[in-house]
GROMACS .gro file of C-alpha atoms in nm:
model
  147
    1UNK     CA    1  -0.468   2.271   1.241
    2UNK     CA    2  -0.587   1.951   1.068
    3UNK     CA    3  -0.951   1.907   0.967
    4UNK     CA    4  -1.154   1.594   1.026
    5UNK     CA    5  -1.146   1.490   0.664
    6UNK     CA    6  -0.787   1.521   0.663
    7UNK     CA    7  -0.710   1.327   0.965
    8UNK     CA    8  -0.947   1.059   0.855
    9UNK     CA    9  -0.759   1.040   0.539
   10UNK     CA   10  -0.442   1.000   0.705
   11UNK     CA   11  -0.583   0.723   0.942
   12UNK     CA   12  -0.732   0.544   0.610
   13UNK     CA   13  -0.380   0.575   0.454
   14UNK     CA   14  -0.219   0.418   0.747
   15UNK     CA   15  -0.474   0.133   0.803
   16UNK     CA   16  -0.593   0.286   1.124
   17UNK     CA   17  -0.964   0.371   1.077
   18UNK     CA   18  -1.183   0.414   1.368
   19UNK     CA   19  -1.271   0.076   1.374
   20UNK     CA   20  -0.891  -0.025   1.384
   21UNK     CA   21  -0.678   0.081   1.645
   22UNK     CA   22  -0.363  -0.115   1.588
   23UNK     CA   23  -0.203  -0.261   1.278
   24UNK     CA   24  -0.216  -0.634   1.391
   25UNK     CA   25  -0.344  -0.886   1.195
   26UNK     CA   26  -0.167  -1.221   1.266
   27UNK     CA   27   0.087  -1.339   1.513
   28UNK     CA   28   0.315  -1.652   1.446
   29UNK     CA   29   0.560  -1.788   1.734
   30UNK     CA   30   0.869  -2.002   1.691
   31UNK     CA   31   1.063  -2.129   1.998
   32UNK     CA   32   1.418  -2.242   1.924
   33UNK     CA   33   1.590  -2.566   2.054
   34UNK     CA   34   1.767  -2.374   2.335
   35UNK     CA   35   1.504  -2.111   2.403
   36UNK     CA   36   1.479  -1.975   2.767
   37UNK     CA   37   1.800  -2.233   2.821
   38UNK     CA   38   1.607  -2.527   2.706
   39UNK     CA   39   1.323  -2.441   2.948
   40UNK     CA   40   0.930  -2.347   2.876
   41UNK     CA   41   0.889  -1.987   2.875
   42UNK     CA   42   0.576  -1.783   2.984
   43UNK     CA   43   0.440  -1.520   2.690
   44UNK     CA   44   0.156  -1.307   2.752
   45UNK     CA   45  -0.002  -1.082   2.466
   46UNK     CA   46  -0.206  -0.813   2.642
   47UNK     CA   47  -0.471  -0.609   2.442
   48UNK     CA   48  -0.535  -0.299   2.618
   49UNK     CA   49  -0.874  -0.119   2.554
   50UNK     CA   50  -0.845   0.158   2.738
   51UNK     CA   51  -0.548   0.398   2.684
   52UNK     CA   52  -0.535   0.505   3.068
   53UNK     CA   53  -0.429   0.155   3.145
   54UNK     CA   54  -0.114   0.157   2.891
   55UNK     CA   55   0.144   0.348   3.109
   56UNK     CA   56   0.062   0.135   3.432
   57UNK     CA   57   0.130  -0.204   3.230
   58UNK     CA   58   0.405  -0.075   3.010
   59UNK     CA   59   0.608   0.028   3.317
   60UNK     CA   60   0.627  -0.341   3.418
   61UNK     CA   61   0.903  -0.578   3.344
   62UNK     CA   62   0.817  -0.948   3.252
   63UNK     CA   63   0.857  -1.102   3.611
   64UNK     CA   64   0.649  -0.802   3.753
   65UNK     CA   65   0.344  -0.866   3.518
   66UNK     CA   66   0.343  -1.236   3.596
   67UNK     CA   67   0.373  -1.158   3.975
   68UNK     CA   68   0.099  -0.906   3.960
   69UNK     CA   69  -0.118  -1.097   3.662
   70UNK     CA   70  -0.382  -1.216   3.870
   71UNK     CA   71  -0.478  -0.897   4.052
   72UNK     CA   72  -0.436  -0.696   3.728
   73UNK     CA   73  -0.656  -0.917   3.530
   74UNK     CA   74  -0.933  -0.883   3.818
   75UNK     CA   75  -0.896  -0.483   3.815
   76UNK     CA   76  -0.879  -0.430   3.436
   77UNK     CA   77  -1.117  -0.747   3.356
   78UNK     CA   78  -1.351  -0.579   3.097
   79UNK     CA   79  -1.045  -0.359   2.967
   80UNK     CA   80  -0.807  -0.597   2.845
   81UNK     CA   81  -0.779  -0.931   2.670
   82UNK     CA   82  -0.526  -1.176   2.686
   83UNK     CA   83  -0.319  -1.444   2.516
   84UNK     CA   84  -0.120  -1.654   2.759
   85UNK     CA   85   0.106  -1.919   2.646
   86UNK     CA   86   0.361  -2.133   2.790
   87UNK     CA   87   0.597  -2.226   2.514
   88UNK     CA   88   0.827  -2.533   2.511
   89UNK     CA   89   1.148  -2.526   2.322
   90UNK     CA   90   1.113  -2.628   1.934
   91UNK     CA   91   0.760  -2.512   1.933
   92UNK     CA   92   0.588  -2.349   1.611
   93UNK     CA   93   0.246  -2.166   1.592
   94UNK     CA   94   0.166  -2.061   1.268
   95UNK     CA   95  -0.103  -1.835   1.356
   96UNK     CA   96  -0.233  -1.762   1.687
   97UNK     CA   97  -0.611  -1.700   1.743
   98UNK     CA   98  -0.662  -1.333   1.842
   99UNK     CA   99  -0.924  -1.191   2.079
  100UNK     CA  100  -1.258  -1.114   1.903
  101UNK     CA  101  -1.182  -0.731   1.967
  102UNK     CA  102  -0.840  -0.706   1.885
  103UNK     CA  103  -0.847  -0.451   1.613
  104UNK     CA  104  -1.029  -0.213   1.850
  105UNK     CA  105  -0.732  -0.257   2.131
  106UNK     CA  106  -0.587   0.089   2.195
  107UNK     CA  107  -0.272  -0.072   2.251
  108UNK     CA  108  -0.099  -0.439   2.239
  109UNK     CA  109   0.191  -0.546   2.472
  110UNK     CA  110   0.387  -0.838   2.510
  111UNK     CA  111   0.549  -0.995   2.831
  112UNK     CA  112   0.787  -1.295   2.888
  113UNK     CA  113   0.925  -1.467   3.170
  114UNK     CA  114   1.255  -1.551   3.065
  115UNK     CA  115   1.527  -1.683   3.308
  116UNK     CA  116   1.775  -1.433   3.173
  117UNK     CA  117   1.702  -1.045   3.229
  118UNK     CA  118   1.771  -0.994   2.858
  119UNK     CA  119   1.431  -1.133   2.776
  120UNK     CA  120   1.222  -0.997   3.069
  121UNK     CA  121   1.149  -0.677   2.907
  122UNK     CA  122   0.787  -0.533   2.766
  123UNK     CA  123   0.718  -0.520   2.403
  124UNK     CA  124   0.504  -0.290   2.218
  125UNK     CA  125   0.351  -0.480   1.932
  126UNK     CA  126   0.054  -0.319   1.798
  127UNK     CA  127   0.255  -0.160   1.512
  128UNK     CA  128   0.320  -0.492   1.358
  129UNK     CA  129   0.101  -0.626   1.084
  130UNK     CA  130   0.212  -0.985   1.064
  131UNK     CA  131   0.446  -1.017   1.379
  132UNK     CA  132   0.660  -1.351   1.409
  133UNK     CA  133   0.787  -1.383   1.767
  134UNK     CA  134   1.141  -1.572   1.796
  135UNK     CA  135   1.212  -1.707   2.140
  136UNK     CA  136   1.590  -1.724   2.173
  137UNK     CA  137   1.805  -1.867   2.431
  138UNK     CA  138   1.811  -1.557   2.639
  139UNK     CA  139   1.591  -1.316   2.486
  140UNK     CA  140   1.315  -1.267   2.223
  141UNK     CA  141   1.299  -1.142   1.857
  142UNK     CA  142   0.993  -0.955   1.683
  143UNK     CA  143   1.016  -0.971   1.325
  144UNK     CA  144   0.770  -0.838   1.067
  145UNK     CA  145   0.649  -1.121   0.815
  146UNK     CA  146   0.601  -1.082   0.470
  147UNK     CA  147   0.739  -0.744   0.438
   0.00000   0.00000   0.00000
């Protein structure tokens, strides 16, 4: 059995206090010259504020998310925040503007809409502190920066 003070100490040590539900401090993005076979790729980063929604959204692939996006945004309007980008090859975003309540997100997930199925999976990204997303030819790579 863990006491409240012990649990709070563990949370503080990991950087997850009651005001901070995730580790994310910054997101950068780099799109290589041949990313998505030289075509723009849609990237959505979803900040989930209600833990009950996580299993629903986590079960989706990139194409499923983008097909149902409008419906899901209406249904969960006050429970999620979204960064939505259309990224052309050879792009660089040094630091994305994060939603005001990003630290309170219970989970943060990312969807991409690649032409190749290799890049169409959902990724949980809330455990990163300084995330760099690298958009490659047929998939993406998630890298912790400054570590």
